mmCIF file of C-alpha atoms in Angstrom:
data_model
loop_
_atom_site.group_PDB
_atom_site.id
_atom_site.type_symbol
_atom_site.label_atom_id
_atom_site.label_comp_id
_atom_site.label_asym_id
_atom_site.label_seq_id
_atom_site.Cartn_x
_atom_site.Cartn_y
_atom_site.Cartn_z
ATOM 1 C CA UNK A 1 -37.481 -47.769 -69.220
ATOM 2 C CA UNK A 2 -38.229 -44.232 -70.471
ATOM 3 C CA UNK A 3 -40.726 -43.791 -67.657
ATOM 4 C CA UNK A 4 -38.056 -44.503 -65.052
ATOM 5 C CA UNK A 5 -35.690 -42.060 -66.757
ATOM 6 C CA UNK A 6 -38.418 -39.372 -66.706
ATOM 7 C CA UNK A 7 -38.910 -40.054 -63.004
ATOM 8 C CA UNK A 8 -35.188 -39.755 -62.295
ATOM 9 C CA UNK A 9 -35.059 -36.495 -64.257
ATOM 10 C CA UNK A 10 -38.008 -35.118 -62.335
ATOM 11 C CA UNK A 11 -36.477 -36.144 -59.026
ATOM 12 C CA UNK A 12 -33.116 -34.657 -59.918
ATOM 13 C CA UNK A 13 -34.777 -31.273 -60.382
ATOM 14 C CA UNK A 14 -35.666 -31.226 -56.698
ATOM 15 C CA UNK A 15 -33.313 -29.191 -54.468
ATOM 16 C CA UNK A 16 -30.140 -31.004 -53.527
ATOM 17 C CA UNK A 17 -30.527 -33.379 -50.624
ATOM 18 C CA UNK A 18 -27.840 -34.231 -48.147
ATOM 19 C CA UNK A 19 -27.013 -37.824 -47.421
ATOM 20 C CA UNK A 20 -29.505 -37.924 -44.523
ATOM 21 C CA UNK A 21 -32.346 -36.741 -46.746
ATOM 22 C CA UNK A 22 -32.788 -33.117 -45.655
ATOM 23 C CA UNK A 23 -32.915 -30.031 -47.932
ATOM 24 C CA UNK A 24 -29.682 -28.048 -48.069
ATOM 25 C CA UNK A 25 -29.428 -24.311 -47.557
ATOM 26 C CA UNK A 26 -26.973 -22.054 -49.355
ATOM 27 C CA UNK A 27 -24.129 -22.854 -46.988
ATOM 28 C CA UNK A 28 -24.761 -26.564 -47.085
ATOM 29 C CA UNK A 29 -26.597 -26.615 -43.745
ATOM 30 C CA UNK A 30 -30.293 -27.111 -43.099
ATOM 31 C CA UNK A 31 -32.304 -24.486 -44.973
ATOM 32 C CA UNK A 32 -34.664 -23.582 -42.170
ATOM 33 C CA UNK A 33 -32.761 -24.407 -38.994
ATOM 34 C CA UNK A 34 -31.152 -21.910 -36.623
ATOM 35 C CA UNK A 35 -27.337 -22.049 -36.393
ATOM 36 C CA UNK A 36 -26.090 -24.700 -33.956
ATOM 37 C CA UNK A 37 -25.479 -23.405 -30.448
ATOM 38 C CA UNK A 38 -21.906 -23.040 -29.292
ATOM 39 C CA UNK A 39 -20.907 -25.460 -26.613
ATOM 40 C CA UNK A 40 -19.272 -24.172 -23.482
ATOM 41 C CA UNK A 41 -15.608 -24.323 -24.423
ATOM 42 C CA UNK A 42 -14.078 -23.037 -21.218
ATOM 43 C CA UNK A 43 -13.839 -24.326 -17.660
ATOM 44 C CA UNK A 44 -13.015 -21.287 -15.579
ATOM 45 C CA UNK A 45 -14.017 -17.658 -15.827
ATOM 46 C CA UNK A 46 -11.874 -15.083 -14.061
ATOM 47 C CA UNK A 47 -11.265 -11.366 -14.012
ATOM 48 C CA UNK A 48 -8.039 -9.464 -14.433
ATOM 49 C CA UNK A 49 -7.223 -5.791 -14.413
ATOM 50 C CA UNK A 50 -5.685 -4.262 -17.536
ATOM 51 C CA UNK A 51 -4.817 -0.685 -18.465
ATOM 52 C CA UNK A 52 -8.269 0.177 -19.828
ATOM 53 C CA UNK A 53 -10.165 -1.448 -17.012
ATOM 54 C CA UNK A 54 -11.224 -4.947 -16.037
ATOM 55 C CA UNK A 55 -11.060 -7.861 -18.500
ATOM 56 C CA UNK A 56 -12.718 -11.270 -18.532
ATOM 57 C CA UNK A 57 -10.666 -14.420 -19.040
ATOM 58 C CA UNK A 58 -12.278 -17.623 -20.284
ATOM 59 C CA UNK A 59 -9.677 -20.201 -19.214
ATOM 60 C CA UNK A 60 -6.580 -18.412 -20.529
ATOM 61 C CA UNK A 61 -8.232 -16.572 -23.427
ATOM 62 C CA UNK A 62 -9.331 -12.972 -23.103
ATOM 63 C CA UNK A 63 -12.938 -12.220 -23.987
ATOM 64 C CA UNK A 64 -13.464 -10.081 -27.086
ATOM 65 C CA UNK A 65 -16.487 -8.154 -28.372
ATOM 66 C CA UNK A 66 -18.277 -9.190 -31.600
ATOM 67 C CA UNK A 67 -16.154 -6.596 -33.442
ATOM 68 C CA UNK A 68 -13.001 -8.227 -32.021
ATOM 69 C CA UNK A 69 -12.146 -5.436 -29.609
ATOM 70 C CA UNK A 70 -10.805 -6.360 -26.216
ATOM 71 C CA UNK A 71 -13.654 -6.599 -23.691
ATOM 72 C CA UNK A 72 -12.875 -4.007 -21.025
ATOM 73 C CA UNK A 73 -15.253 -2.629 -18.418
ATOM 74 C CA UNK A 74 -14.599 0.306 -16.108
ATOM 75 C CA UNK A 75 -16.137 -1.173 -12.983
ATOM 76 C CA UNK A 76 -15.052 -4.254 -11.045
ATOM 77 C CA UNK A 77 -18.583 -5.102 -9.922
ATOM 78 C CA UNK A 78 -19.737 -5.055 -13.543
ATOM 79 C CA UNK A 79 -16.846 -7.319 -14.552
ATOM 80 C CA UNK A 80 -17.774 -9.784 -11.794
ATOM 81 C CA UNK A 81 -21.402 -9.763 -12.909
ATOM 82 C CA UNK A 82 -20.401 -10.424 -16.541
ATOM 83 C CA UNK A 83 -18.074 -13.223 -15.412
ATOM 84 C CA UNK A 84 -20.953 -14.752 -13.438
ATOM 85 C CA UNK A 85 -23.111 -14.628 -16.587
ATOM 86 C CA UNK A 86 -20.458 -16.544 -18.526
ATOM 87 C CA UNK A 87 -19.995 -18.935 -15.635
ATOM 88 C CA UNK A 88 -23.709 -19.683 -15.464
ATOM 89 C CA UNK A 89 -23.777 -21.126 -18.983
ATOM 90 C CA UNK A 90 -24.054 -24.908 -18.816
ATOM 91 C CA UNK A 91 -23.350 -27.143 -21.845
ATOM 92 C CA UNK A 92 -24.329 -24.567 -24.466
ATOM 93 C CA UNK A 93 -23.863 -20.822 -24.487
ATOM 94 C CA UNK A 94 -27.176 -19.016 -24.602
ATOM 95 C CA UNK A 95 -26.377 -15.481 -25.614
ATOM 96 C CA UNK A 96 -29.953 -14.344 -25.177
ATOM 97 C CA UNK A 97 -29.663 -14.813 -21.416
ATOM 98 C CA UNK A 98 -26.478 -12.760 -21.105
ATOM 99 C CA UNK A 99 -27.958 -9.297 -20.950
ATOM 100 C CA UNK A 100 -25.077 -7.534 -19.216
ATOM 101 C CA UNK A 101 -22.575 -8.965 -21.715
ATOM 102 C CA UNK A 102 -24.755 -7.724 -24.570
ATOM 103 C CA UNK A 103 -24.964 -4.253 -23.040
ATOM 104 C CA UNK A 104 -21.196 -4.080 -22.550
ATOM 105 C CA UNK A 105 -20.639 -5.213 -26.141
ATOM 106 C CA UNK A 106 -23.015 -2.523 -27.377
ATOM 107 C CA UNK A 107 -21.268 0.138 -25.320
ATOM 108 C CA UNK A 108 -17.814 -0.956 -26.510
ATOM 109 C CA UNK A 109 -18.635 -1.490 -30.196
ATOM 110 C CA UNK A 110 -21.361 1.134 -30.648
ATOM 111 C CA UNK A 111 -22.667 -0.728 -33.719
ATOM 112 C CA UNK A 112 -25.279 1.919 -34.516
ATOM 113 C CA UNK A 113 -22.485 4.504 -34.400
ATOM 114 C CA UNK A 114 -24.462 7.044 -32.456
ATOM 115 C CA UNK A 115 -22.789 9.829 -30.546
ATOM 116 C CA UNK A 116 -23.946 11.201 -27.185
ATOM 117 C CA UNK A 117 -26.274 13.835 -28.672
ATOM 118 C CA UNK A 118 -28.026 11.301 -30.877
ATOM 119 C CA UNK A 119 -28.471 8.883 -27.981
ATOM 120 C CA UNK A 120 -29.981 11.578 -25.758
ATOM 121 C CA UNK A 121 -32.255 12.701 -28.574
ATOM 122 C CA UNK A 122 -33.481 9.125 -29.123
ATOM 123 C CA UNK A 123 -34.115 8.742 -25.388
ATOM 124 C CA UNK A 124 -36.029 12.008 -24.947
ATOM 125 C CA UNK A 125 -38.052 11.351 -28.111
ATOM 126 C CA UNK A 126 -39.685 8.516 -26.224
ATOM 127 C CA UNK A 127 -41.373 11.022 -23.954
ATOM 128 C CA UNK A 128 -43.829 11.840 -26.724
ATOM 129 C CA UNK A 129 -44.940 8.226 -26.807
ATOM 130 C CA UNK A 130 -44.474 7.487 -23.147
ATOM 131 C CA UNK A 131 -46.695 4.667 -21.938
ATOM 132 C CA UNK A 132 -47.629 6.494 -18.765
ATOM 133 C CA UNK A 133 -49.027 9.414 -20.736
ATOM 134 C CA UNK A 134 -51.376 7.400 -22.914
ATOM 135 C CA UNK A 135 -54.624 6.773 -21.092
ATOM 136 C CA UNK A 136 -57.697 4.858 -22.173
ATOM 137 C CA UNK A 137 -61.262 5.983 -21.671
ATOM 138 C CA UNK A 138 -62.866 2.583 -21.503
ATOM 139 C CA UNK A 139 -63.065 0.061 -19.872
ATOM 140 C CA UNK A 140 -63.622 2.260 -16.850
ATOM 141 C CA UNK A 141 -61.855 -0.143 -14.497
ATOM 142 C CA UNK A 142 -58.677 0.069 -16.566
ATOM 143 C CA UNK A 143 -58.898 3.867 -16.804
ATOM 144 C CA UNK A 144 -59.279 3.994 -13.032
ATOM 145 C CA UNK A 145 -56.333 1.633 -12.548
ATOM 146 C CA UNK A 146 -54.164 3.720 -14.852
ATOM 147 C CA UNK A 147 -55.060 6.864 -12.918
ATOM 148 C CA UNK A 148 -54.363 5.204 -9.576
ATOM 149 C CA UNK A 149 -51.047 3.618 -10.526
ATOM 150 C CA UNK A 150 -49.560 5.935 -13.102
ATOM 151 C CA UNK A 151 -50.521 9.374 -11.783
ATOM 152 C CA UNK A 152 -48.259 9.188 -8.693
ATOM 153 C CA UNK A 153 -45.234 8.366 -10.844
ATOM 154 C CA UNK A 154 -45.968 11.164 -13.321
ATOM 155 C CA UNK A 155 -46.431 13.587 -10.408
ATOM 156 C CA UNK A 156 -43.164 12.410 -8.884
ATOM 157 C CA UNK A 157 -41.331 12.985 -12.189
ATOM 158 C CA UNK A 158 -42.892 16.414 -12.612
ATOM 159 C CA UNK A 159 -41.881 17.424 -9.120
ATOM 160 C CA UNK A 160 -38.407 15.878 -9.224
ATOM 161 C CA UNK A 161 -37.416 17.478 -12.521
ATOM 162 C CA UNK A 162 -39.598 20.583 -12.213
ATOM 163 C CA UNK A 163 -41.316 19.988 -15.557
ATOM 164 C CA UNK A 164 -44.836 19.673 -16.917
ATOM 165 C CA UNK A 165 -45.740 16.364 -18.553
ATOM 166 C CA UNK A 166 -49.433 15.607 -18.182
ATOM 167 C CA UNK A 167 -51.330 12.763 -19.787
ATOM 168 C CA UNK A 168 -53.833 12.436 -22.573
ATOM 169 C CA UNK A 169 -56.551 10.138 -23.852
ATOM 170 C CA UNK A 170 -56.270 11.236 -27.466
ATOM 171 C CA UNK A 171 -54.412 9.257 -30.096
ATOM 172 C CA UNK A 172 -51.973 12.133 -30.617
ATOM 173 C CA UNK A 173 -50.671 11.815 -27.110
ATOM 174 C CA UNK A 174 -49.714 14.473 -24.602
ATOM 175 C CA UNK A 175 -48.365 17.840 -25.625
ATOM 176 C CA UNK A 176 -44.835 17.920 -24.207
ATOM 177 C CA UNK A 177 -43.563 21.499 -23.928
ATOM 178 C CA UNK A 178 -40.080 22.233 -25.249
ATOM 179 C CA UNK A 179 -38.848 23.259 -21.802
ATOM 180 C CA UNK A 180 -39.623 19.765 -20.494
ATOM 181 C CA UNK A 181 -37.655 18.234 -23.324
ATOM 182 C CA UNK A 182 -34.726 20.585 -22.712
ATOM 183 C CA UNK A 183 -34.695 19.772 -19.003
ATOM 184 C CA UNK A 184 -34.461 16.070 -19.709
ATOM 185 C CA UNK A 185 -31.818 16.609 -22.386
ATOM 186 C CA UNK A 186 -29.620 18.552 -20.005
ATOM 187 C CA UNK A 187 -30.210 16.013 -17.229
ATOM 188 C CA UNK A 188 -29.237 13.074 -19.421
ATOM 189 C CA UNK A 189 -26.173 14.943 -20.645
ATOM 190 C CA UNK A 190 -24.681 14.515 -17.194
ATOM 191 C CA UNK A 191 -24.327 10.746 -17.727
ATOM 192 C CA UNK A 192 -21.361 9.222 -19.547
ATOM 193 C CA UNK A 193 -21.625 7.347 -22.834
ATOM 194 C CA UNK A 194 -21.858 3.871 -21.286
ATOM 195 C CA UNK A 195 -24.589 4.883 -18.846
ATOM 196 C CA UNK A 196 -26.494 6.522 -21.708
ATOM 197 C CA UNK A 197 -26.476 3.285 -23.714
ATOM 198 C CA UNK A 198 -27.967 1.580 -20.671
ATOM 199 C CA UNK A 199 -30.581 4.301 -20.158
ATOM 200 C CA UNK A 200 -31.658 4.192 -23.790
ATOM 201 C CA UNK A 201 -31.913 0.393 -23.550
ATOM 202 C CA UNK A 202 -34.140 0.534 -20.467
ATOM 203 C CA UNK A 203 -36.364 3.175 -22.060
ATOM 204 C CA UNK A 204 -36.780 1.049 -25.188
ATOM 205 C CA UNK A 205 -37.623 -2.041 -23.157
ATOM 206 C CA UNK A 206 -40.093 -0.406 -20.766
ATOM 207 C CA UNK A 207 -41.497 1.888 -23.475
ATOM 208 C CA UNK A 208 -41.445 4.760 -21.017
ATOM 209 C CA UNK A 209 -38.981 7.519 -20.208
ATOM 210 C CA UNK A 210 -40.699 8.348 -16.917
ATOM 211 C CA UNK A 211 -40.471 4.787 -15.605
ATOM 212 C CA UNK A 212 -36.818 4.586 -16.615
ATOM 213 C CA UNK A 213 -36.021 7.796 -14.753
ATOM 214 C CA UNK A 214 -37.877 6.367 -11.782
ATOM 215 C CA UNK A 215 -35.594 3.336 -11.902
ATOM 216 C CA UNK A 216 -32.410 5.344 -12.403
ATOM 217 C CA UNK A 217 -33.304 7.587 -9.477
ATOM 218 C CA UNK A 218 -34.132 4.533 -7.369
ATOM 219 C CA UNK A 219 -37.674 5.719 -6.822
ATOM 220 C CA UNK A 220 -39.247 2.380 -7.816
ATOM 221 C CA UNK A 221 -37.962 -1.186 -7.928
ATOM 222 C CA UNK A 222 -37.526 -3.130 -11.170
ATOM 223 C CA UNK A 223 -40.504 -5.376 -10.413
ATOM 224 C CA UNK A 224 -42.733 -2.359 -9.864
ATOM 225 C CA UNK A 225 -41.488 -0.591 -13.009
ATOM 226 C CA UNK A 226 -42.166 -3.692 -15.101
ATOM 227 C CA UNK A 227 -45.602 -4.047 -13.530
ATOM 228 C CA UNK A 228 -46.450 -0.427 -14.349
ATOM 229 C CA UNK A 229 -45.116 -0.816 -17.874
ATOM 230 C CA UNK A 230 -47.342 -3.840 -18.419
ATOM 231 C CA UNK A 231 -50.322 -2.421 -16.549
ATOM 232 C CA UNK A 232 -52.879 -3.100 -19.239
ATOM 233 C CA UNK A 233 -51.627 -6.661 -19.728
ATOM 234 C CA UNK A 234 -51.796 -7.278 -16.000
ATOM 235 C CA UNK A 235 -55.358 -5.952 -16.000
ATOM 236 C CA UNK A 236 -56.324 -8.340 -18.793
ATOM 237 C CA UNK A 237 -54.567 -11.210 -17.013
ATOM 238 C CA UNK A 238 -56.565 -10.461 -13.870
ATOM 239 C CA UNK A 239 -59.712 -10.478 -15.941
ATOM 240 C CA UNK A 240 -59.166 -13.368 -18.339
ATOM 241 C CA UNK A 241 -56.505 -15.505 -16.727
ATOM 242 C CA UNK A 242 -52.782 -16.058 -17.014
ATOM 243 C CA UNK A 243 -51.122 -17.989 -19.838
ATOM 244 C CA UNK A 244 -47.838 -19.188 -18.410
ATOM 245 C CA UNK A 245 -45.982 -19.873 -21.618
ATOM 246 C CA UNK A 246 -46.707 -16.369 -22.939
ATOM 247 C CA UNK A 247 -47.395 -13.981 -20.060
ATOM 248 C CA UNK A 248 -44.880 -15.273 -17.549
ATOM 249 C CA UNK A 249 -42.315 -15.780 -20.310
ATOM 250 C CA UNK A 250 -42.614 -12.143 -21.406
ATOM 251 C CA UNK A 251 -42.701 -10.939 -17.812
ATOM 252 C CA UNK A 252 -39.480 -12.728 -16.892
ATOM 253 C CA UNK A 253 -37.752 -11.544 -20.042
ATOM 254 C CA UNK A 254 -38.787 -7.911 -19.488
ATOM 255 C CA UNK A 255 -37.738 -8.074 -15.833
ATOM 256 C CA UNK A 256 -34.347 -9.505 -16.797
ATOM 257 C CA UNK A 257 -33.743 -6.849 -19.429
ATOM 258 C CA UNK A 258 -34.904 -3.930 -17.255
ATOM 259 C CA UNK A 259 -32.851 -5.189 -14.292
ATOM 260 C CA UNK A 260 -29.769 -5.633 -16.475
ATOM 261 C CA UNK A 261 -30.148 -2.155 -17.953
ATOM 262 C CA UNK A 262 -30.656 -0.493 -14.578
ATOM 263 C CA UNK A 263 -27.745 -2.335 -12.986
ATOM 264 C CA UNK A 264 -25.584 -1.440 -15.973
ATOM 265 C CA UNK A 265 -26.420 2.263 -15.645
ATOM 266 C CA UNK A 266 -25.767 2.326 -11.910
ATOM 267 C CA UNK A 267 -22.491 0.429 -12.155
ATOM 268 C CA UNK A 268 -21.249 2.633 -14.996
ATOM 269 C CA UNK A 269 -22.084 5.933 -13.392
ATOM 270 C CA UNK A 270 -20.903 5.400 -9.837
ATOM 271 C CA UNK A 271 -17.574 5.492 -8.155
ATOM 272 C CA UNK A 272 -17.130 3.936 -4.781
ATOM 273 C CA UNK A 273 -14.695 5.086 -2.176
ATOM 274 C CA UNK A 274 -14.419 3.480 1.205
ATOM 275 C CA UNK A 275 -13.296 5.719 4.016
ATOM 276 C CA UNK A 276 -12.363 3.943 7.182
ATOM 277 C CA UNK A 277 -12.903 6.039 10.259
ATOM 278 C CA UNK A 278 -10.442 5.442 13.011
ATOM 279 C CA UNK A 279 -11.823 4.975 16.494
ATOM 280 C CA UNK A 280 -10.831 7.916 18.601
ATOM 281 C CA UNK A 281 -10.249 7.141 22.243
ATOM 282 C CA UNK B 1 -37.512 5.808 -2.055
ATOM 283 C CA UNK B 2 -38.246 2.344 -3.398
ATOM 284 C CA UNK B 3 -39.890 -0.180 -1.130
ATOM 285 C CA UNK B 4 -37.049 -2.661 -0.866
ATOM 286 C CA UNK B 5 -37.768 -4.839 2.142
ATOM 287 C CA UNK B 6 -35.054 -6.103 4.433
ATOM 288 C CA UNK B 7 -31.412 -6.286 3.286
ATOM 289 C CA UNK B 8 -31.069 -9.703 4.868
ATOM 290 C CA UNK B 9 -33.735 -11.084 2.603
ATOM 291 C CA UNK B 10 -32.017 -9.620 -0.451
ATOM 292 C CA UNK B 11 -28.694 -11.088 0.631
ATOM 293 C CA UNK B 12 -30.196 -14.515 1.218
ATOM 294 C CA UNK B 13 -31.906 -14.412 -2.167
ATOM 295 C CA UNK B 14 -28.647 -13.433 -3.869
ATOM 296 C CA UNK B 15 -26.750 -16.269 -2.223
ATOM 297 C CA UNK B 16 -29.462 -18.712 -3.244
ATOM 298 C CA UNK B 17 -29.264 -17.549 -6.871
ATOM 299 C CA UNK B 18 -25.480 -17.835 -6.837
ATOM 300 C CA UNK B 19 -25.832 -21.359 -5.499
ATOM 301 C CA UNK B 20 -28.195 -22.188 -8.376
ATOM 302 C CA UNK B 21 -25.548 -20.972 -10.793
ATOM 303 C CA UNK B 22 -22.397 -22.502 -9.380
ATOM 304 C CA UNK B 23 -23.625 -25.508 -7.434
ATOM 305 C CA UNK B 24 -21.634 -26.563 -4.423
ATOM 306 C CA UNK B 25 -18.602 -24.449 -5.303
ATOM 307 C CA UNK B 26 -20.498 -21.183 -4.995
ATOM 308 C CA UNK B 27 -18.420 -20.000 -2.050
ATOM 309 C CA UNK B 28 -15.269 -19.850 -4.192
ATOM 310 C CA UNK B 29 -16.728 -17.585 -6.859
ATOM 311 C CA UNK B 30 -15.771 -13.947 -7.199
ATOM 312 C CA UNK B 31 -19.436 -12.928 -7.163
ATOM 313 C CA UNK B 32 -20.006 -14.501 -3.728
ATOM 314 C CA UNK B 33 -16.962 -12.792 -2.255
ATOM 315 C CA UNK B 34 -17.879 -9.443 -3.784
ATOM 316 C CA UNK B 35 -21.481 -9.565 -2.581
ATOM 317 C CA UNK B 36 -20.515 -10.474 0.969
ATOM 318 C CA UNK B 37 -17.744 -7.874 1.081
ATOM 319 C CA UNK B 38 -20.113 -5.166 -0.190
ATOM 320 C CA UNK B 39 -22.791 -6.020 2.362
ATOM 321 C CA UNK B 40 -20.274 -6.132 5.192
ATOM 322 C CA UNK B 41 -18.657 -2.834 4.192
ATOM 323 C CA UNK B 42 -21.938 -0.938 4.259
ATOM 324 C CA UNK B 43 -23.310 -2.464 7.414
ATOM 325 C CA UNK B 44 -21.761 -0.168 9.935
ATOM 326 C CA UNK B 45 -21.877 3.566 9.325
ATOM 327 C CA UNK B 46 -22.299 6.511 11.595
ATOM 328 C CA UNK B 47 -25.196 7.965 9.640
ATOM 329 C CA UNK B 48 -28.723 7.026 10.459
ATOM 330 C CA UNK B 49 -29.984 7.398 6.893
ATOM 331 C CA UNK B 50 -27.066 6.217 4.840
ATOM 332 C CA UNK B 51 -27.423 6.973 1.162
ATOM 333 C CA UNK B 52 -24.663 4.600 0.148
ATOM 334 C CA UNK B 53 -26.369 1.834 2.092
ATOM 335 C CA UNK B 54 -29.640 2.413 0.260
ATOM 336 C CA UNK B 55 -27.838 2.616 -3.062
ATOM 337 C CA UNK B 56 -26.136 -0.690 -2.393
ATOM 338 C CA UNK B 57 -29.386 -2.290 -1.286
ATOM 339 C CA UNK B 58 -31.112 -1.099 -4.463
ATOM 340 C CA UNK B 59 -28.259 -2.455 -6.583
ATOM 341 C CA UNK B 60 -28.348 -5.778 -4.758
ATOM 342 C CA UNK B 61 -32.102 -5.951 -5.217
ATOM 343 C CA UNK B 62 -31.755 -5.196 -8.928
ATOM 344 C CA UNK B 63 -29.069 -7.855 -9.358
ATOM 345 C CA UNK B 64 -31.241 -10.355 -7.496
ATOM 346 C CA UNK B 65 -34.148 -9.529 -9.821
ATOM 347 C CA UNK B 66 -31.842 -10.041 -12.814
ATOM 348 C CA UNK B 67 -30.531 -13.434 -11.688
ATOM 349 C CA UNK B 68 -33.929 -14.677 -10.625
ATOM 350 C CA UNK B 69 -35.754 -13.602 -13.783
ATOM 351 C CA UNK B 70 -33.029 -15.017 -16.069
ATOM 352 C CA UNK B 71 -33.318 -18.371 -14.279
ATOM 353 C CA UNK B 72 -37.131 -18.345 -14.463
ATOM 354 C CA UNK B 73 -37.026 -17.307 -18.113
ATOM 355 C CA UNK B 74 -34.675 -20.175 -18.952
ATOM 356 C CA UNK B 75 -36.873 -22.646 -17.086
ATOM 357 C CA UNK B 76 -39.968 -21.448 -18.954
ATOM 358 C CA UNK B 77 -38.103 -21.595 -22.259
ATOM 359 C CA UNK B 78 -36.960 -25.152 -21.581
ATOM 360 C CA UNK B 79 -40.442 -26.226 -20.632
ATOM 361 C CA UNK B 80 -42.497 -24.578 -23.357
ATOM 362 C CA UNK B 81 -40.306 -23.364 -26.186
ATOM 363 C CA UNK B 82 -37.247 -25.567 -26.174
ATOM 364 C CA UNK B 83 -38.277 -28.482 -28.329
ATOM 365 C CA UNK B 84 -37.737 -27.018 -31.795
ATOM 366 C CA UNK B 85 -38.913 -28.547 -35.041
ATOM 367 C CA UNK B 86 -39.451 -32.196 -35.754
ATOM 368 C CA UNK B 87 -36.937 -33.813 -38.118
ATOM 369 C CA UNK B 88 -38.309 -35.218 -41.417
ATOM 370 C CA UNK B 89 -37.888 -38.730 -40.014
ATOM 371 C CA UNK B 90 -40.119 -37.864 -37.044
ATOM 372 C CA UNK B 91 -42.720 -36.291 -39.295
ATOM 373 C CA UNK B 92 -42.843 -39.421 -41.475
ATOM 374 C CA UNK B 93 -43.022 -41.546 -38.352
ATOM 375 C CA UNK B 94 -46.124 -39.643 -37.192
ATOM 376 C CA UNK B 95 -48.170 -41.331 -39.912
ATOM 377 C CA UNK B 96 -46.244 -44.579 -39.900
ATOM 378 C CA UNK B 97 -43.983 -44.001 -42.916
ATOM 379 C CA UNK B 98 -40.236 -44.289 -43.199
ATOM 380 C CA UNK B 99 -38.084 -42.118 -45.426
ATOM 381 C CA UNK B 100 -36.560 -43.905 -48.424
ATOM 382 C CA UNK B 101 -32.848 -44.581 -48.387
ATOM 383 C CA UNK B 102 -31.024 -43.935 -51.659
ATOM 384 C CA UNK B 103 -27.721 -45.828 -51.696
ATOM 385 C CA UNK B 104 -26.014 -43.504 -54.196
ATOM 386 C CA UNK B 105 -27.515 -40.249 -52.919
ATOM 387 C CA UNK B 106 -30.036 -38.138 -54.830
ATOM 388 C CA UNK B 107 -29.559 -35.928 -57.843
#
């Protein structure tokens, strides 16, 4: 009798169990499970034009940002792309696939509360740790590959912006002169706040300011920029083989993010006008 | 300038991706109409080297890369990373046990 009571006392000291026998977390849900995914609660996605720009409608409800602001974008093409992202969700909403929506939310909410100067400073700071400027000395094949693939892009950037960048094999990295930094700062200052958020995003994803400028200036495609950013990984894959569930997974994710960032920058910093020429006869 | 390939190929790829997204109703979507209108508008110009044309082609290529890589990423996630953890019942079932059922609940 007393043994059973001891047992019950010992068992009751265990963490509370729900009726189905699983441990409970602080909110009453499973302690180590991710939050349940939201189901797709809308049928149609459409776009409408408001005073601030273009808005997205999920059925009849207007889309809002995480900080409950109205979701407005300046460009119609961007609004259509965001609507397509929402439309492509089947059954559950996977926010991690909606890169353009995330970028727009970041631009609208500015959760890190950075102003233009801080954004530009964060972007140009990456030049000191730019991937393209860090070279290895061995293995020789990789050093050769880096020289062959990365040197043309660095030369292009130096010529296009009239700066000196260089590359280095030391752990301290290249010595970037202040004039180079100033040139990039003044160049980036010509973009608006939304485009700057996109540029900073692309730089952070590709780990390279030079590659991002190459994308923004349409000098290289997204696939090529991602390949150059992952050059060492690609070299190792060539040597040791490809692991689909890791390498391809990361490759697709990086491509998606870089493409979303680049598209975001271009759509936020352009203005299209169509001039119809009349036939003169 | 970036090596982009032929615009027709980009357009076909974009339409294929849109079809993956929307299924058979892809021709009614705003994205389909916008893409076709943009390609048609920039087809005929009087300039031989049209900057707007190249800009549009680059944008279309970037959007195609985005759609394609998102779809491939989701497919890879479903195949390799989508299963999640086993429930306690499944774990017990691995070694042939069943979890006890307490009629009044525990604790």
